[in-house]
């Protein structure tokens, strides 16, 4: 429908505007150029709620809100207890399997293919979009397995993960010597080690970057919330410390998508709202980091 036609129908025009406003900013996955929203959803701890029906229904509401806000990438692992099944049941109940970018991990020194198949059946998806070797566990064995799966078309992208600075030297070597589509690592306002080598290397090698622990499992926010949010945070659309911390992460040019975890519908909405303009430029990001370093 042409814009002029839309303007003749105020309700339609408003709906169009709402859709335009609700679409989150995306970044292309370097391997394919396909866009992915800059904020995703983690599942560690938050979705490990066992079999309790009300708790699982609540997780489904969080996923519903995430999808309503235009979110796509959900990250899980066989290490996260019941989280994979919680995600799978939620996606089935919401009839939303086709809307997600399903990112999972292989986390075993044993039979990786069997583990991936168990994970896939818990997610109830035909295949994963991304499979990552979790914390480099048995990566010499599991990365070739994932590469073979990719060649066969049973996964779209492969990668490796680390967190909190663990094994960065080895991580860097794998990034240099192997063909990877994604890496996942920790990067946040209080843990900026990845800025030195891993993020520039990812940009140089055309590897997408997922950022885990953007809030240090909530510790970072508890620390910041003792202080007032600076008034100038409004210049980049931040109304809370969570948005300030997340905009800092996704504003880095090498970061493809951050994956905060939450149990709360209002927090998932708040987090998704950060994936909207304006994002901080380099000068603003320096200002943000300098400000929190002084607190
Ligand atoms: N090696 C690896 O591969 C690896 C390691 C660690 C993590 N990960 C992945 O990365 C994901 C994220 O990391 P994480 O789970 O360690 O922690 P995180 O995302 O840094 O922090 C999660 C905590 O932040 C709070 N939170 C979220 N949004 C908030 C908001 N808007 N306002 C206030 N509080 C908010 C949550 O509490 P509420 O529930 O109250 O919102 C939760 O306690 C994991 O879930 C997992 O998928 C991967």
Short mmCIF file of C-alpha atoms and ligand atoms in Angstrom, two decimals:
data_model
loop_
_atom_site.label_atom_id
_atom_site.label_comp_id
_atom_site.label_asym_id
_atom_site.label_seq_id
_atom_site.Cartn_x
_atom_site.Cartn_y
_atom_site.Cartn_z
CA UNK A 1 0.00 0.00 0.00
CA UNK A 2 1.29 3.45 -0.95
CA UNK A 3 2.15 5.95 1.80
CA UNK A 4 -0.50 8.39 0.47
CA UNK A 5 -3.17 5.67 0.77
CA UNK A 6 -1.97 4.87 4.29
CA UNK A 7 -2.25 8.51 5.31
CA UNK A 8 -5.91 8.52 4.24
CA UNK A 9 -6.52 5.85 6.86
CA UNK A 10 -5.15 7.13 10.18
CA UNK A 11 -5.61 3.79 11.98
CA UNK A 12 -3.63 1.95 9.30
CA UNK A 13 -0.97 4.65 9.28
CA UNK A 14 -0.62 4.34 13.06
CA UNK A 15 -0.34 0.57 12.78
CA UNK A 16 2.34 0.94 10.11
CA UNK A 17 4.25 3.32 12.33
CA UNK A 18 3.98 0.94 15.27
CA UNK A 19 5.38 -1.89 13.14
CA UNK A 20 8.23 0.34 11.95
CA UNK A 21 9.00 1.38 15.53
CA UNK A 22 8.79 -2.14 16.87
CA UNK A 23 11.32 -3.64 14.46
CA UNK A 24 14.62 -3.96 16.32
CA UNK A 25 17.92 -2.94 14.73
CA UNK A 26 19.73 -5.82 13.09
CA UNK A 27 23.28 -6.71 12.12
CA UNK A 28 24.22 -8.98 9.22
CA UNK A 29 25.74 -12.37 10.01
CA UNK A 30 29.04 -12.00 8.14
CA UNK A 31 29.00 -15.56 6.71
CA UNK A 32 25.72 -15.03 4.85
CA UNK A 33 24.73 -11.37 5.17
CA UNK A 34 21.43 -12.43 6.77
CA UNK A 35 20.21 -9.91 9.37
CA UNK A 36 19.73 -10.79 13.02
CA UNK A 37 18.27 -8.51 15.74
CA UNK A 38 20.96 -7.07 17.96
CA UNK A 39 19.41 -8.38 21.18
CA UNK A 40 18.64 -12.05 21.75
CA UNK A 41 17.63 -14.13 24.78
CA UNK A 42 19.78 -16.30 27.07
CA UNK A 43 18.31 -19.22 29.02
CA UNK A 44 20.91 -20.26 31.61
CA UNK A 45 19.43 -20.41 35.16
CA UNK A 46 16.40 -18.25 34.26
CA UNK A 47 14.63 -21.00 32.28
CA UNK A 48 15.94 -23.94 34.34
CA UNK A 49 12.63 -24.23 36.19
CA UNK A 50 12.17 -28.00 36.13
CA UNK A 51 8.73 -29.47 35.38
CA UNK A 52 6.63 -26.99 37.41
CA UNK A 53 3.73 -26.03 35.05
CA UNK A 54 3.19 -22.43 36.32
CA UNK A 55 6.93 -21.70 36.13
CA UNK A 56 7.11 -23.13 32.60
CA UNK A 57 4.03 -21.12 31.57
CA UNK A 58 5.71 -17.99 32.91
CA UNK A 59 8.83 -18.69 30.82
CA UNK A 60 6.54 -19.04 27.79
CA UNK A 61 5.21 -15.55 28.53
CA UNK A 62 8.77 -14.20 28.56
CA UNK A 63 9.42 -15.86 25.19
CA UNK A 64 6.11 -14.53 23.83
CA UNK A 65 7.09 -10.97 24.87
CA UNK A 66 10.55 -11.46 23.34
CA UNK A 67 9.02 -12.51 20.01
CA UNK A 68 6.39 -9.75 20.17
CA UNK A 69 9.23 -7.23 20.46
CA UNK A 70 10.84 -8.63 17.32
CA UNK A 71 13.40 -10.88 19.06
CA UNK A 72 14.66 -13.97 17.22
CA UNK A 73 17.84 -15.52 18.61
CA UNK A 74 17.44 -17.77 21.66
CA UNK A 75 20.57 -19.39 23.13
CA UNK A 76 20.57 -22.57 25.21
CA UNK A 77 22.74 -25.57 26.05
CA UNK A 78 22.49 -29.13 27.36
CA UNK A 79 24.28 -27.68 30.40
CA UNK A 80 21.23 -25.56 31.34
CA UNK A 81 19.09 -28.19 33.07
CA UNK A 82 15.47 -28.08 31.88
CA UNK A 83 15.92 -24.89 29.80
CA UNK A 84 15.96 -26.57 26.39
CA UNK A 85 12.66 -28.37 27.03
CA UNK A 86 11.14 -25.20 28.48
CA UNK A 87 12.03 -23.32 25.28
CA UNK A 88 10.77 -26.17 23.09
CA UNK A 89 7.41 -26.42 24.88
CA UNK A 90 6.99 -22.64 24.80
CA UNK A 91 7.71 -22.46 21.07
CA UNK A 92 5.23 -25.27 20.40
CA UNK A 93 2.50 -23.66 22.53
CA UNK A 94 3.08 -20.33 20.79
CA UNK A 95 3.30 -21.98 17.35
CA UNK A 96 6.51 -20.00 16.95
CA UNK A 97 9.19 -22.51 15.93
CA UNK A 98 9.61 -20.86 12.53
CA UNK A 99 10.16 -17.42 14.08
CA UNK A 100 13.25 -18.17 16.15
CA UNK A 101 16.91 -18.42 15.38
CA UNK A 102 17.69 -21.52 17.47
CA UNK A 103 21.19 -21.41 18.96
CA UNK A 104 22.36 -24.32 21.07
CA UNK A 105 25.60 -26.01 22.06
CA UNK A 106 27.37 -29.32 22.22
CA UNK A 107 28.80 -29.89 25.68
CA UNK A 108 30.33 -33.33 26.01
CA UNK A 109 33.57 -35.14 25.43
CA UNK A 110 31.47 -38.17 24.41
CA UNK A 111 28.97 -38.65 21.58
CA UNK A 112 28.29 -35.11 20.33
CA UNK A 113 25.89 -36.22 17.58
CA UNK A 114 23.67 -38.06 20.10
CA UNK A 115 23.67 -35.04 22.39
CA UNK A 116 22.70 -32.68 19.56
CA UNK A 117 19.85 -35.01 18.62
CA UNK A 118 18.56 -35.04 22.22
CA UNK A 119 18.77 -31.23 22.31
CA UNK A 120 16.96 -30.94 18.98
CA UNK A 121 14.11 -33.13 20.20
CA UNK A 122 13.80 -31.02 23.36
CA UNK A 123 13.65 -27.82 21.30
CA UNK A 124 11.25 -29.57 18.87
CA UNK A 125 12.84 -27.84 15.88
CA UNK A 126 13.68 -29.54 12.56
CA UNK A 127 17.29 -28.33 12.88
CA UNK A 128 19.37 -25.79 14.77
CA UNK A 129 20.39 -22.52 13.16
CA UNK A 130 23.59 -22.37 15.20
CA UNK A 131 25.54 -25.02 17.12
CA UNK A 132 28.48 -23.99 19.29
CA UNK A 133 31.11 -25.99 21.13
CA UNK A 134 30.33 -24.99 24.73
CA UNK A 135 33.36 -23.63 26.60
CA UNK A 136 35.67 -25.37 24.10
CA UNK A 137 34.89 -28.76 25.70
CA UNK A 138 36.51 -31.42 23.48
CA UNK A 139 36.51 -28.90 20.64
CA UNK A 140 39.08 -30.90 18.62
CA UNK A 141 36.44 -33.63 18.33
CA UNK A 142 33.18 -31.63 18.34
CA UNK A 143 34.08 -28.79 15.95
CA UNK A 144 34.75 -31.18 13.02
CA UNK A 145 31.45 -32.93 13.87
CA UNK A 146 29.59 -29.61 13.66
CA UNK A 147 31.38 -28.72 10.41
CA UNK A 148 30.28 -32.05 8.89
CA UNK A 149 26.71 -31.39 10.04
CA UNK A 150 26.88 -28.00 8.35
CA UNK A 151 28.10 -29.57 5.10
CA UNK A 152 25.14 -31.97 5.23
CA UNK A 153 22.74 -29.07 5.84
CA UNK A 154 21.69 -30.22 9.31
CA UNK A 155 22.85 -26.94 10.91
CA UNK A 156 23.28 -23.51 9.31
CA UNK A 157 26.15 -22.02 11.33
CA UNK A 158 28.85 -23.31 13.68
CA UNK A 159 30.81 -21.65 16.44
CA UNK A 160 32.59 -21.88 19.79
CA UNK A 161 31.91 -20.29 23.17
CA UNK A 162 33.76 -19.10 26.22
CA UNK A 163 32.82 -16.88 29.14
CA UNK A 164 34.45 -14.62 31.72
CA UNK A 165 37.82 -14.63 29.99
CA UNK A 166 38.37 -18.39 30.17
CA UNK A 167 40.90 -19.86 27.71
CA UNK A 168 41.04 -16.69 25.57
CA UNK A 169 44.48 -17.56 24.19
CA UNK A 170 43.29 -20.92 22.89
CA UNK A 171 40.02 -19.34 21.75
CA UNK A 172 41.99 -16.83 19.68
CA UNK A 173 44.08 -19.58 18.12
CA UNK A 174 40.96 -21.50 17.07
CA UNK A 175 39.50 -18.30 15.61
CA UNK A 176 42.65 -17.87 13.52
CA UNK A 177 43.04 -21.47 12.39
CA UNK A 178 39.48 -22.72 11.84
CA UNK A 179 36.50 -21.69 9.79
CA UNK A 180 33.90 -20.34 12.23
CA UNK A 181 30.63 -18.53 11.58
CA UNK A 182 30.09 -17.41 15.20
CA UNK A 183 31.94 -16.95 18.46
CA UNK A 184 30.27 -16.36 21.82
CA UNK A 185 32.16 -14.57 24.59
CA UNK A 186 31.71 -12.34 27.63
CA UNK A 187 31.82 -8.59 27.13
CA UNK A 188 30.31 -5.91 29.35
CA UNK A 189 31.02 -2.56 31.00
CA UNK A 190 33.13 -4.21 33.72
CA UNK A 191 34.76 -6.94 31.64
CA UNK A 192 36.26 -5.44 28.51
CA UNK A 193 39.10 -7.87 27.86
CA UNK A 194 37.51 -9.00 24.58
CA UNK A 195 38.06 -5.50 23.15
CA UNK A 196 41.78 -6.06 23.00
CA UNK A 197 42.10 -9.07 20.71
CA UNK A 198 38.98 -11.17 20.23
CA UNK A 199 36.55 -8.53 18.98
CA UNK A 200 39.02 -7.01 16.45
CA UNK A 201 39.92 -10.53 15.30
CA UNK A 202 36.26 -11.45 14.81
CA UNK A 203 35.78 -8.33 12.67
CA UNK A 204 38.92 -9.12 10.66
CA UNK A 205 37.93 -12.77 10.07
CA UNK A 206 34.24 -12.07 9.36
CA UNK A 207 32.96 -13.99 12.40
CA UNK A 208 29.66 -13.05 14.06
CA UNK A 209 29.87 -12.33 17.80
CA UNK A 210 27.28 -13.24 20.43
CA UNK A 211 27.87 -11.58 23.80
CA UNK A 212 26.99 -13.55 26.92
CA UNK A 213 26.75 -12.23 30.50
CA UNK A 214 26.11 -8.61 29.48
CA UNK A 215 24.86 -7.97 33.06
CA UNK A 216 27.31 -10.37 34.79
CA UNK A 217 24.32 -12.47 35.82
CA UNK A 218 22.79 -9.33 37.39
CA UNK A 219 25.83 -8.37 39.55
CA UNK A 220 26.75 -5.51 37.23
CA UNK A 221 23.25 -4.02 37.55
CA UNK A 222 23.16 -4.41 41.33
CA UNK A 223 26.45 -2.49 41.47
CA UNK A 224 25.29 0.30 39.14
CA UNK A 225 21.82 0.67 40.63
CA UNK A 226 23.34 2.16 43.80
CA UNK A 227 24.06 5.26 41.68
CA UNK A 228 21.82 7.62 39.73
CA UNK A 229 21.69 7.15 35.97
CA UNK A 230 23.46 10.16 34.38
CA UNK A 231 21.06 12.60 32.69
CA UNK A 232 22.97 12.33 29.40
CA UNK A 233 22.00 8.61 29.15
CA UNK A 234 18.72 9.94 27.68
CA UNK A 235 20.71 11.16 24.63
CA UNK A 236 21.11 7.53 23.57
CA UNK A 237 17.62 6.47 24.61
CA UNK A 238 18.53 4.84 27.93
CA UNK A 239 15.97 4.99 30.73
CA UNK A 240 17.70 2.48 33.05
CA UNK A 241 21.11 1.07 33.93
CA UNK A 242 20.14 -2.16 32.14
CA UNK A 243 19.61 -0.24 28.91
CA UNK A 244 22.82 1.72 29.48
CA UNK A 245 24.80 -1.53 29.94
CA UNK A 246 23.20 -3.25 26.96
CA UNK A 247 23.56 -0.30 24.57
CA UNK A 248 27.25 -0.18 25.49
CA UNK A 249 27.64 -3.81 24.40
CA UNK A 250 25.61 -3.78 21.20
CA UNK A 251 27.13 -0.44 20.17
CA UNK A 252 30.51 -2.14 19.65
CA UNK A 253 31.00 -2.46 15.87
CA UNK A 254 32.14 -6.11 16.08
CA UNK A 255 29.22 -7.30 18.23
CA UNK A 256 26.42 -8.98 16.32
CA UNK A 257 23.98 -9.71 19.15
CA UNK A 258 23.92 -9.67 22.96
CA UNK A 259 21.99 -12.41 24.76
CA UNK A 260 20.77 -11.19 28.18
CA UNK A 261 18.71 -13.65 30.24
CA UNK A 262 15.65 -12.72 32.28
CA UNK A 263 12.68 -14.25 34.09
CA UNK A 264 10.62 -11.11 33.73
CA UNK A 265 8.36 -9.95 30.91
CA UNK A 266 8.98 -6.26 31.68
CA UNK A 267 12.75 -6.85 31.57
CA UNK A 268 12.65 -8.64 28.23
CA UNK A 269 10.70 -5.67 26.82
CA UNK A 270 13.17 -3.23 28.34
CA UNK A 271 16.10 -5.19 26.92
CA UNK A 272 14.58 -5.43 23.44
CA UNK A 273 13.94 -1.68 23.50
CA UNK A 274 17.72 -1.12 23.56
CA UNK A 275 17.97 -2.58 20.05
CA UNK A 276 16.57 0.64 18.67
CA UNK A 277 18.16 3.86 17.54
CA UNK A 278 20.07 5.72 18.75
CA UNK A 279 23.02 3.49 19.57
CA UNK A 280 26.17 4.97 21.09
CA UNK A 281 29.07 5.82 18.76
CA UNK A 282 32.65 5.20 19.79
CA UNK A 283 33.02 8.53 21.61
CA UNK A 284 29.83 7.94 23.58
CA UNK A 285 30.91 4.38 24.44
CA UNK A 286 34.19 5.75 25.83
CA UNK A 287 32.18 8.23 27.89
CA UNK A 288 29.94 5.46 29.22
CA UNK A 289 32.90 3.28 30.23
CA UNK A 290 34.73 6.22 31.85
CA UNK A 291 31.61 7.16 33.79
CA UNK A 292 31.07 3.72 35.33
CA UNK A 293 34.79 3.36 36.06
CA UNK A 294 34.52 6.44 38.31
CA UNK A 295 31.55 5.15 40.32
N1 LIG B 1 30.08 -20.28 28.10
C1 LIG B 1 28.90 -20.02 27.62
O1 LIG B 1 28.55 -20.49 26.54
C2 LIG B 1 27.97 -19.14 28.39
C3 LIG B 1 28.31 -18.74 29.69
C4 LIG B 1 27.44 -17.90 30.37
C5 LIG B 1 26.25 -17.48 29.76
N2 LIG B 1 25.93 -17.90 28.50
C6 LIG B 1 24.67 -17.45 27.85
O2 LIG B 1 24.52 -16.05 28.04
C7 LIG B 1 23.26 -15.79 28.65
C8 LIG B 1 23.31 -14.52 29.49
O3 LIG B 1 24.25 -14.60 30.54
P1 LIG B 1 23.82 -14.80 32.08
O4 LIG B 1 22.60 -15.65 32.12
O5 LIG B 1 25.03 -15.24 32.79
O6 LIG B 1 23.48 -13.40 32.69
P2 LIG B 1 23.09 -11.92 32.24
O7 LIG B 1 22.23 -11.91 31.05
O8 LIG B 1 24.35 -11.13 32.26
O9 LIG B 1 22.23 -11.49 33.53
C9 LIG B 1 21.02 -12.11 33.84
C10 LIG B 1 20.45 -11.41 35.06
O10 LIG B 1 20.16 -10.04 34.73
C11 LIG B 1 18.87 -9.70 35.20
N3 LIG B 1 18.24 -8.83 34.21
C12 LIG B 1 18.01 -9.08 32.89
N4 LIG B 1 17.44 -8.03 32.29
C13 LIG B 1 17.28 -7.08 33.26
C14 LIG B 1 16.73 -5.77 33.27
N5 LIG B 1 16.25 -5.19 32.16
N6 LIG B 1 16.72 -5.09 34.45
C15 LIG B 1 17.21 -5.62 35.59
N7 LIG B 1 17.74 -6.87 35.64
C16 LIG B 1 17.77 -7.59 34.47
C17 LIG B 1 18.10 -10.99 35.31
O11 LIG B 1 17.21 -10.91 36.41
P3 LIG B 1 15.60 -10.93 36.14
O12 LIG B 1 15.28 -12.37 35.88
O13 LIG B 1 15.03 -10.39 37.39
O14 LIG B 1 15.35 -10.05 34.96
C18 LIG B 1 19.18 -12.03 35.55
O15 LIG B 1 19.34 -12.28 36.93
C19 LIG B 1 22.96 -17.08 29.41
O16 LIG B 1 21.62 -17.17 29.80
C20 LIG B 1 23.41 -18.11 28.42
O17 LIG B 1 22.43 -18.30 27.42
C21 LIG B 1 26.78 -18.71 27.80
#
